[in-house]
mmCIF file of C-alpha atoms in Angstrom:
data_model
loop_
_atom_site.group_PDB
_atom_site.id
_atom_site.type_symbol
_atom_site.label_atom_id
_atom_site.label_comp_id
_atom_site.label_asym_id
_atom_site.label_seq_id
_atom_site.Cartn_x
_atom_site.Cartn_y
_atom_site.Cartn_z
ATOM 1 C CA MET A 1 89.177 90.476 112.121
ATOM 2 C CA SER A 2 87.106 93.675 111.951
ATOM 3 C CA LYS A 3 88.167 94.745 115.449
ATOM 4 C CA GLU A 4 91.812 94.035 114.662
ATOM 5 C CA TYR A 5 91.527 96.031 111.429
ATOM 6 C CA ASP A 6 89.969 98.932 113.338
ATOM 7 C CA LYS A 7 92.815 98.887 115.869
ATOM 8 C CA ILE A 8 95.446 98.961 113.139
ATOM 9 C CA LEU A 9 93.621 101.708 111.256
ATOM 10 C CA PHE A 10 93.324 103.833 114.401
ATOM 11 C CA ARG A 11 96.978 103.313 115.318
ATOM 12 C CA LEU A 12 98.328 104.171 111.867
ATOM 13 C CA THR A 13 96.053 107.175 111.536
ATOM 14 C CA ASP A 14 97.084 108.429 114.954
ATOM 15 C CA ILE A 15 100.795 107.989 114.184
ATOM 16 C CA LEU A 16 100.482 109.988 110.961
ATOM 17 C CA THR A 17 98.488 112.658 112.788
ATOM 18 C CA LYS A 18 101.210 113.003 115.416
ATOM 19 C CA LEU A 19 103.905 113.362 112.770
ATOM 20 C CA ALA A 20 101.788 115.817 110.779
ATOM 21 C CA GLN A 21 101.505 117.913 113.961
ATOM 22 C CA HIS A 22 105.317 117.886 114.268
ATOM 23 C CA GLN A 23 105.346 115.595 117.293
ATOM 24 C CA VAL A 24 108.503 113.467 117.500
ATOM 25 C CA PRO A 25 107.718 110.179 119.300
ATOM 26 C CA THR A 26 110.176 107.314 119.595
ATOM 27 C CA LEU A 27 109.321 103.708 118.748
ATOM 28 C CA ASN A 28 109.262 102.970 122.481
ATOM 29 C CA ASP A 29 106.860 105.864 123.086
ATOM 30 C CA LEU A 30 104.427 104.513 120.499
ATOM 31 C CA ALA A 31 104.659 100.914 121.721
ATOM 32 C CA LYS A 32 103.811 102.027 125.260
ATOM 33 C CA GLU A 33 101.019 104.384 124.197
ATOM 34 C CA TYR A 34 99.224 101.794 122.064
ATOM 35 C CA ASN A 35 100.105 98.888 124.371
ATOM 36 C CA VAL A 36 101.626 96.806 121.585
ATOM 37 C CA SER A 37 104.972 95.106 121.073
ATOM 38 C CA MET A 38 108.014 96.800 119.603
ATOM 39 C CA ARG A 39 107.765 94.473 116.586
ATOM 40 C CA THR A 40 104.203 95.663 115.924
ATOM 41 C CA ILE A 41 105.307 99.303 115.939
ATOM 42 C CA GLN A 42 108.291 98.470 113.735
ATOM 43 C CA ARG A 43 105.933 96.780 111.293
ATOM 44 C CA ASP A 44 103.667 99.848 111.375
ATOM 45 C CA ILE A 45 106.542 102.187 110.509
ATOM 46 C CA TYR A 46 108.691 100.046 108.213
ATOM 47 C CA VAL A 47 105.999 98.020 106.425
ATOM 48 C CA ARG A 48 102.533 99.581 106.662
ATOM 49 C CA LEU A 49 103.766 103.184 106.492
ATOM 50 C CA ASN A 50 106.829 102.527 104.356
ATOM 51 C CA LYS A 51 105.618 104.788 101.539
ATOM 52 C CA PHE A 52 105.661 107.811 103.815
ATOM 53 C CA PRO A 53 109.014 109.621 104.212
ATOM 54 C CA ILE A 54 109.421 108.886 107.927
ATOM 55 C CA ILE A 55 112.959 109.106 109.278
ATOM 56 C CA VAL A 56 114.620 108.523 112.644
ATOM 57 C CA ASN A 57 116.569 111.578 113.757
ATOM 58 C CA SER A 58 119.761 111.630 115.821
ATOM 59 C CA SER A 59 117.686 111.544 119.035
ATOM 60 C CA LYS A 60 115.988 108.268 117.949
ATOM 61 C CA GLN A 61 112.740 110.183 117.323
ATOM 62 C CA LEU A 62 110.410 109.685 114.376
ATOM 63 C CA GLN A 63 109.571 112.567 112.080
ATOM 64 C CA PHE A 64 108.652 113.354 108.501
ATOM 65 C CA ILE A 65 111.566 114.356 106.311
ATOM 66 C CA ASP A 66 111.992 118.132 106.214
ATOM 67 C CA GLY A 67 109.669 119.802 103.722
ATOM 68 C CA PHE A 68 107.105 116.986 103.611
ATOM 69 C CA SER A 69 103.463 117.786 104.379
ATOM 70 C CA LEU A 70 100.330 115.646 104.313
ATOM 71 C CA SER A 71 98.352 118.746 103.358
ATOM 72 C CA ARG A 72 99.574 118.230 99.778
ATOM 73 C CA THR A 73 97.132 115.351 99.259
ATOM 74 C CA LYS A 74 93.391 115.662 98.690
ATOM 75 C CA LEU A 75 92.755 112.507 100.719
ATOM 76 C CA SER A 76 92.266 112.612 104.464
ATOM 77 C CA ILE A 77 94.617 110.622 106.666
ATOM 78 C CA GLU A 78 91.793 108.149 107.361
ATOM 79 C CA GLU A 79 91.157 107.682 103.630
ATOM 80 C CA MET A 80 94.855 107.223 102.934
ATOM 81 C CA MET A 81 95.197 104.535 105.591
ATOM 82 C CA THR A 82 92.025 102.718 104.505
ATOM 83 C CA MET A 83 93.400 102.580 100.960
ATOM 84 C CA THR A 84 96.829 101.466 102.190
ATOM 85 C CA LEU A 85 95.476 98.583 104.291
ATOM 86 C CA SER A 86 93.108 97.454 101.537
ATOM 87 C CA LEU A 87 95.901 97.333 98.977
ATOM 88 C CA GLU A 88 98.130 95.565 101.484
ATOM 89 C CA LEU A 89 95.573 92.731 101.692
ATOM 90 C CA ILE A 90 95.539 92.424 97.896
ATOM 91 C CA LYS A 91 99.333 92.496 97.773
ATOM 92 C CA ASN A 92 99.580 89.540 100.151
ATOM 93 C CA LYS A 93 97.420 87.321 97.913
ATOM 94 C CA GLY A 94 100.376 86.455 95.718
ATOM 95 C CA LYS A 95 103.400 87.726 93.844
ATOM 96 C CA GLU A 96 101.346 88.544 90.757
ATOM 97 C CA PHE A 97 99.426 91.135 92.779
ATOM 98 C CA GLN A 98 102.441 92.737 94.464
ATOM 99 C CA LYS A 99 103.532 94.953 91.568
ATOM 100 C CA ALA A 100 99.979 95.943 90.682
ATOM 101 C CA SER A 101 99.283 96.826 94.302
ATOM 102 C CA GLN A 102 102.470 98.879 94.505
ATOM 103 C CA ASN A 103 101.589 100.779 91.317
ATOM 104 C CA LEU A 104 98.122 101.540 92.649
ATOM 105 C CA MET A 105 99.590 102.882 95.870
ATOM 106 C CA ASP A 106 101.884 105.156 93.884
ATOM 107 C CA LYS A 107 99.278 106.379 91.391
ATOM 108 C CA ILE A 108 96.124 106.619 93.486
ATOM 109 C CA LEU A 109 97.299 107.248 96.994
ATOM 110 C CA TYR A 110 100.627 109.022 96.983
ATOM 111 C CA GLU A 111 101.030 110.806 93.669
ATOM 112 C CA LYS A 112 99.842 114.135 95.055
ATOM 113 C CA VAL A 113 101.830 113.687 98.256
ATOM 114 C CA PHE A 114 105.135 113.381 96.456
ATOM 115 C CA MET A 115 104.523 115.868 93.639
ATOM 116 C CA PRO A 116 106.206 118.150 92.824
ATOM 117 C CA TYR A 117 108.741 116.602 95.222
ATOM 118 C CA TYR A 118 110.143 113.111 94.890
ATOM 119 C CA ILE A 119 111.294 111.280 98.000
ATOM 120 C CA LYS A 120 113.331 108.253 96.964
ATOM 121 C CA PRO A 121 112.691 105.398 99.423
ATOM 122 C CA ALA A 122 115.706 103.388 100.526
ATOM 123 C CA PRO A 123 115.449 99.782 99.277
ATOM 124 C CA SER A 124 115.352 97.239 102.064
ATOM 125 C CA GLU A 125 115.669 93.471 102.364
ATOM 126 C CA TYR A 126 112.281 91.745 102.620
ATOM 127 C CA ILE A 127 111.522 90.291 106.025
ATOM 128 C CA ASP A 128 108.435 88.266 106.967
ATOM 129 C CA MET A 129 107.442 89.727 110.324
ATOM 130 C CA ASP A 130 104.744 87.085 110.767
ATOM 131 C CA SER A 131 107.119 84.134 110.361
ATOM 132 C CA SER A 132 107.680 81.653 113.183
ATOM 133 C CA LEU A 133 111.311 82.781 113.347
ATOM 134 C CA LEU A 134 110.444 86.443 113.881
ATOM 135 C CA ASN A 135 107.678 85.546 116.330
ATOM 136 C CA ALA A 136 110.155 83.523 118.393
ATOM 137 C CA LEU A 137 112.704 86.343 118.348
ATOM 138 C CA GLU A 138 110.074 88.879 119.359
ATOM 139 C CA GLU A 139 108.969 86.721 122.285
ATOM 140 C CA ALA A 140 112.552 86.183 123.426
ATOM 141 C CA ILE A 141 113.338 89.904 123.233
ATOM 142 C CA THR A 142 110.102 90.898 124.981
ATOM 143 C CA TYR A 143 110.518 88.471 127.882
ATOM 144 C CA ALA A 144 114.346 88.600 128.046
ATOM 145 C CA ASN A 145 114.877 84.891 127.371
ATOM 146 C CA LEU A 146 118.197 83.509 126.253
ATOM 147 C CA ILE A 147 117.981 81.708 122.923
ATOM 148 C CA LYS A 148 119.841 78.997 121.065
ATOM 149 C CA VAL A 149 120.354 80.132 117.489
ATOM 150 C CA THR A 150 120.986 77.585 114.755
ATOM 151 C CA TYR A 151 122.469 79.107 111.622
ATOM 152 C CA LYS A 152 122.138 77.792 108.078
ATOM 153 C CA THR A 153 125.769 76.677 108.367
ATOM 154 C CA ASN A 154 124.603 74.352 111.208
ATOM 155 C CA GLN A 155 126.598 76.371 113.745
ATOM 156 C CA GLU A 156 124.878 77.053 117.059
ATOM 157 C CA GLN A 157 125.126 79.981 119.445
ATOM 158 C CA ILE A 158 123.587 80.857 122.817
ATOM 159 C CA ILE A 159 122.854 84.579 122.991
ATOM 160 C CA ALA A 160 120.776 87.170 124.800
ATOM 161 C CA PRO A 161 118.704 88.812 122.026
ATOM 162 C CA ILE A 162 118.339 92.567 122.395
ATOM 163 C CA LYS A 163 116.653 93.839 119.249
ATOM 164 C CA ILE A 164 116.041 93.277 115.563
ATOM 165 C CA ILE A 165 117.656 96.133 113.710
ATOM 166 C CA ASN A 166 117.980 97.386 110.144
ATOM 167 C CA PHE A 167 121.412 98.499 108.954
ATOM 168 C CA ASP A 168 121.569 99.964 105.434
ATOM 169 C CA GLY A 169 118.563 97.969 104.272
ATOM 170 C CA PHE A 170 119.550 94.614 105.799
ATOM 171 C CA TRP A 171 118.008 93.032 108.905
ATOM 172 C CA TYR A 172 120.180 91.884 111.798
ATOM 173 C CA LEU A 173 119.744 90.336 115.224
ATOM 174 C CA LEU A 174 121.608 92.372 117.814
ATOM 175 C CA GLY A 175 122.452 90.364 120.911
ATOM 176 C CA LYS A 176 124.946 89.701 123.663
ATOM 177 C CA GLU A 177 127.096 86.598 124.035
ATOM 178 C CA ASP A 178 129.256 86.269 127.155
ATOM 179 C CA CYS A 179 129.310 90.074 127.614
ATOM 180 C CA GLU A 180 130.313 90.606 123.975
ATOM 181 C CA VAL A 181 128.223 92.033 121.148
ATOM 182 C CA SER A 182 126.713 89.583 118.666
ATOM 183 C CA ILE A 183 125.363 90.950 115.369
ATOM 184 C CA ASN A 184 124.195 88.484 112.723
ATOM 185 C CA MET A 185 122.001 88.769 109.653
ATOM 186 C CA ILE A 186 118.480 87.422 110.103
ATOM 187 C CA SER A 187 118.801 85.758 106.690
ATOM 188 C CA THR A 188 121.595 83.514 108.025
ATOM 189 C CA ILE A 189 119.438 82.101 110.849
ATOM 190 C CA GLN A 190 117.801 78.706 110.355
ATOM 191 C CA SER A 191 115.898 78.429 113.641
ATOM 192 C CA VAL A 192 115.633 79.762 117.181
ATOM 193 C CA CYS A 193 114.920 77.889 120.401
ATOM 194 C CA LEU A 194 113.811 79.825 123.487
ATOM 195 C CA LEU A 195 115.566 78.840 126.693
ATOM 196 C CA GLU A 196 114.167 79.164 130.195
ATOM 197 C CA GLU A 197 117.132 81.189 131.415
ATOM 198 C CA LYS A 198 116.627 84.962 131.515
ATOM 199 C CA HIS A 199 119.057 87.838 131.012
ATOM 200 C CA THR A 200 119.160 91.483 132.087
ATOM 201 C CA LEU A 201 120.648 94.702 130.750
ATOM 202 C CA ASN A 202 121.668 97.461 133.113
ATOM 203 C CA ALA A 203 121.069 101.134 132.284
ATOM 204 C CA TYR A 204 124.587 101.564 130.928
ATOM 205 C CA GLU A 205 124.247 98.554 128.604
ATOM 206 C CA LYS A 206 120.861 99.719 127.331
ATOM 207 C CA LYS A 207 122.280 103.110 126.396
ATOM 208 C CA LEU A 208 125.326 101.469 124.862
ATOM 209 C CA TYR A 209 123.331 99.165 122.595
ATOM 210 C CA GLU A 210 121.083 102.025 121.505
ATOM 211 C CA ASN A 211 124.152 103.535 119.834
ATOM 212 C CA ALA A 212 124.562 100.567 117.492
ATOM 213 C CA HIS A 213 124.261 101.994 113.978
ATOM 214 C CA THR A 214 126.331 99.578 111.864
ATOM 215 C CA PRO A 215 126.893 95.792 111.889
ATOM 216 C CA PHE A 216 130.503 96.472 112.952
ATOM 217 C CA PHE A 217 129.464 97.911 116.322
ATOM 218 C CA ASN A 218 131.105 96.507 119.452
ATOM 219 C CA THR A 219 131.443 97.558 123.078
ATOM 220 C CA LYS A 220 135.110 96.800 123.627
ATOM 221 C CA THR A 221 136.778 99.540 121.625
ATOM 222 C CA HIS A 222 136.210 103.279 121.451
ATOM 223 C CA LEU A 223 137.948 105.062 118.593
ATOM 224 C CA SER A 224 138.056 108.686 117.535
ATOM 225 C CA VAL A 225 138.430 109.503 113.846
ATOM 226 C CA THR A 226 139.118 113.007 112.537
ATOM 227 C CA ILE A 227 138.605 113.947 108.909
ATOM 228 C CA LYS A 228 139.065 117.054 106.790
ATOM 229 C CA VAL A 229 136.245 117.898 104.388
ATOM 230 C CA SER A 230 136.804 120.120 101.359
ATOM 231 C CA PRO A 231 134.727 123.284 100.805
ATOM 232 C CA ARG A 232 133.206 121.625 97.716
ATOM 233 C CA VAL A 233 131.182 119.168 99.837
ATOM 234 C CA ALA A 234 131.267 120.839 103.269
ATOM 235 C CA HIS A 235 127.667 121.928 102.772
ATOM 236 C CA TYR A 236 126.460 118.311 102.883
ATOM 237 C CA PHE A 237 128.124 117.724 106.242
ATOM 238 C CA LYS A 238 126.512 120.849 107.663
ATOM 239 C CA LEU A 239 123.070 119.792 106.479
ATOM 240 C CA LYS A 240 122.958 116.408 108.225
ATOM 241 C CA MET A 241 124.764 114.127 110.625
ATOM 242 C CA HIS A 242 126.129 111.199 108.637
ATOM 243 C CA LEU A 243 126.785 109.285 111.879
ATOM 244 C CA PRO A 244 125.226 109.966 115.309
ATOM 245 C CA SER A 245 128.607 110.952 116.787
ATOM 246 C CA GLN A 246 129.484 113.469 114.063
ATOM 247 C CA LYS A 247 130.882 116.702 115.488
ATOM 248 C CA ILE A 248 132.136 119.703 113.521
ATOM 249 C CA CYS A 249 135.238 120.790 115.426
ATOM 250 C CA GLU A 250 136.372 123.624 113.203
ATOM 251 C CA GLU A 251 135.615 125.502 110.004
ATOM 252 C CA THR A 252 138.709 127.073 108.481
ATOM 253 C CA LYS A 253 138.805 130.463 106.790
ATOM 254 C CA ASP A 254 139.065 128.806 103.399
ATOM 255 C CA GLY A 255 135.963 126.673 104.006
ATOM 256 C CA TYR A 256 137.386 123.322 105.094
ATOM 257 C CA LEU A 257 135.635 121.430 107.897
ATOM 258 C CA ILE A 258 137.450 119.467 110.580
ATOM 259 C CA ILE A 259 135.023 116.778 111.770
ATOM 260 C CA SER A 260 135.377 114.104 114.431
ATOM 261 C CA PHE A 261 133.512 110.815 114.846
ATOM 262 C CA ASP A 262 133.434 108.386 117.762
ATOM 263 C CA VAL A 263 133.217 104.797 116.526
ATOM 264 C CA THR A 264 133.860 101.306 117.839
ATOM 265 C CA HIS A 265 135.382 99.984 114.606
ATOM 266 C CA PHE A 266 136.966 101.743 111.638
ATOM 267 C CA GLU A 267 134.548 99.896 109.337
ATOM 268 C CA GLU A 268 131.765 102.045 110.808
ATOM 269 C CA ILE A 269 133.135 105.104 109.034
ATOM 270 C CA ASP A 270 134.982 103.452 106.149
ATOM 271 C CA ASN A 271 132.151 103.543 103.612
ATOM 272 C CA LEU A 272 131.345 107.138 104.508
ATOM 273 C CA VAL A 273 134.907 108.251 103.787
ATOM 274 C CA LYS A 274 135.050 106.269 100.538
ATOM 275 C CA SER A 275 131.763 107.697 99.309
ATOM 276 C CA TRP A 276 133.088 111.250 99.579
ATOM 277 C CA LEU A 277 136.516 110.745 97.995
ATOM 278 C CA PRO A 278 138.480 112.736 96.913
ATOM 279 C CA ASP A 279 136.934 115.504 99.025
ATOM 280 C CA VAL A 280 137.636 113.869 102.390
ATOM 281 C CA GLN A 281 141.005 113.294 104.033
ATOM 282 C CA ILE A 282 141.673 111.186 107.127
ATOM 283 C CA LEU A 283 143.690 113.200 109.642
ATOM 284 C CA ALA A 284 143.699 110.825 112.601
ATOM 285 C CA PRO A 285 144.427 108.264 113.798
ATOM 286 C CA LEU A 286 147.543 107.638 111.749
ATOM 287 C CA SER A 287 147.039 103.850 111.845
ATOM 288 C CA TYR A 288 143.658 104.165 110.127
ATOM 289 C CA ARG A 289 145.018 106.707 107.625
ATOM 290 C CA ASN A 290 147.860 104.349 106.649
ATOM 291 C CA ALA A 291 145.567 101.309 106.409
ATOM 292 C CA PHE A 292 143.184 103.295 104.217
ATOM 293 C CA LYS A 293 146.037 104.408 101.926
ATOM 294 C CA GLU A 294 147.233 100.818 101.620
ATOM 295 C CA GLU A 295 143.756 99.630 100.661
ATOM 296 C CA LEU A 296 143.475 102.333 97.993
ATOM 297 C CA SER A 297 146.918 101.436 96.655
ATOM 298 C CA LYS A 298 145.874 97.792 96.309
ATOM 299 C CA TYR A 299 142.718 98.835 94.498
ATOM 300 C CA ILE A 300 144.613 101.093 92.075
ATOM 301 C CA LYS A 301 147.120 98.305 91.406
ATOM 302 C CA CYS A 302 144.259 95.876 90.800
ATOM 303 C CA ILE A 303 142.527 98.031 88.180
ATOM 304 C CA ASN A 304 145.838 98.825 86.475
ATOM 305 C CA ASP A 305 146.897 95.183 86.130
#
């Protein structure tokens, strides 16, 4: 137990040190360097270090959010991680300790880190990374086994699992079924059975699946969407890429931005467009523009009835 604790403490401390020194490792880089599974590194980043403002940039690299610095705290990185792991043990003793543990983390450990700045963490669905289900999925992904998935609806599916992925705070299993993409919520899975048969991904497929950034991703269609952004919100589209494929094609003299996105399904960009109404217009394709207008018309009719 002590040796395992020491390994975790070293790994977490080293990861924070790298990020503090402006290194930008990927999850794969860290898994290889520390000789641990991808699930272990994911747990390090998304569970053990979830209070730190670590983001994944457009190149799939980890980094602190711009403007964040560990130098703002009086605690050393080693002290911060010792406190974090200790409170994590208390938290796991029962639900009654979870809130108290969380409050202690906020007040004792991170108050100085986040003040005078406040980094709002994105809420995420709870997932038990030590469950038998997740252990089976990790093993299947690591050793490229096919699996038989039984869903809570009693439906069954044979798939090649590729990775466990978080989309907008929800956990999904990304896989391949008969050369087609399979994306299903972890919460809908009842059980998993590892099969002896193996599967492989060629270099093209690996790169393709790395581009999955919404649960609507597929490999069959490739669509280009062009939007027009008003000067009132253009600044926000210059500051960050809202989707990995975002490309600013033109900035007009009066401040409008013409932006293109490459997607595999219109649903991948739908929520983005809706969240910026009325300052975003769909220019192309016409089929998507018309479908979007029809959906808005139905909504307006619904609230007026």
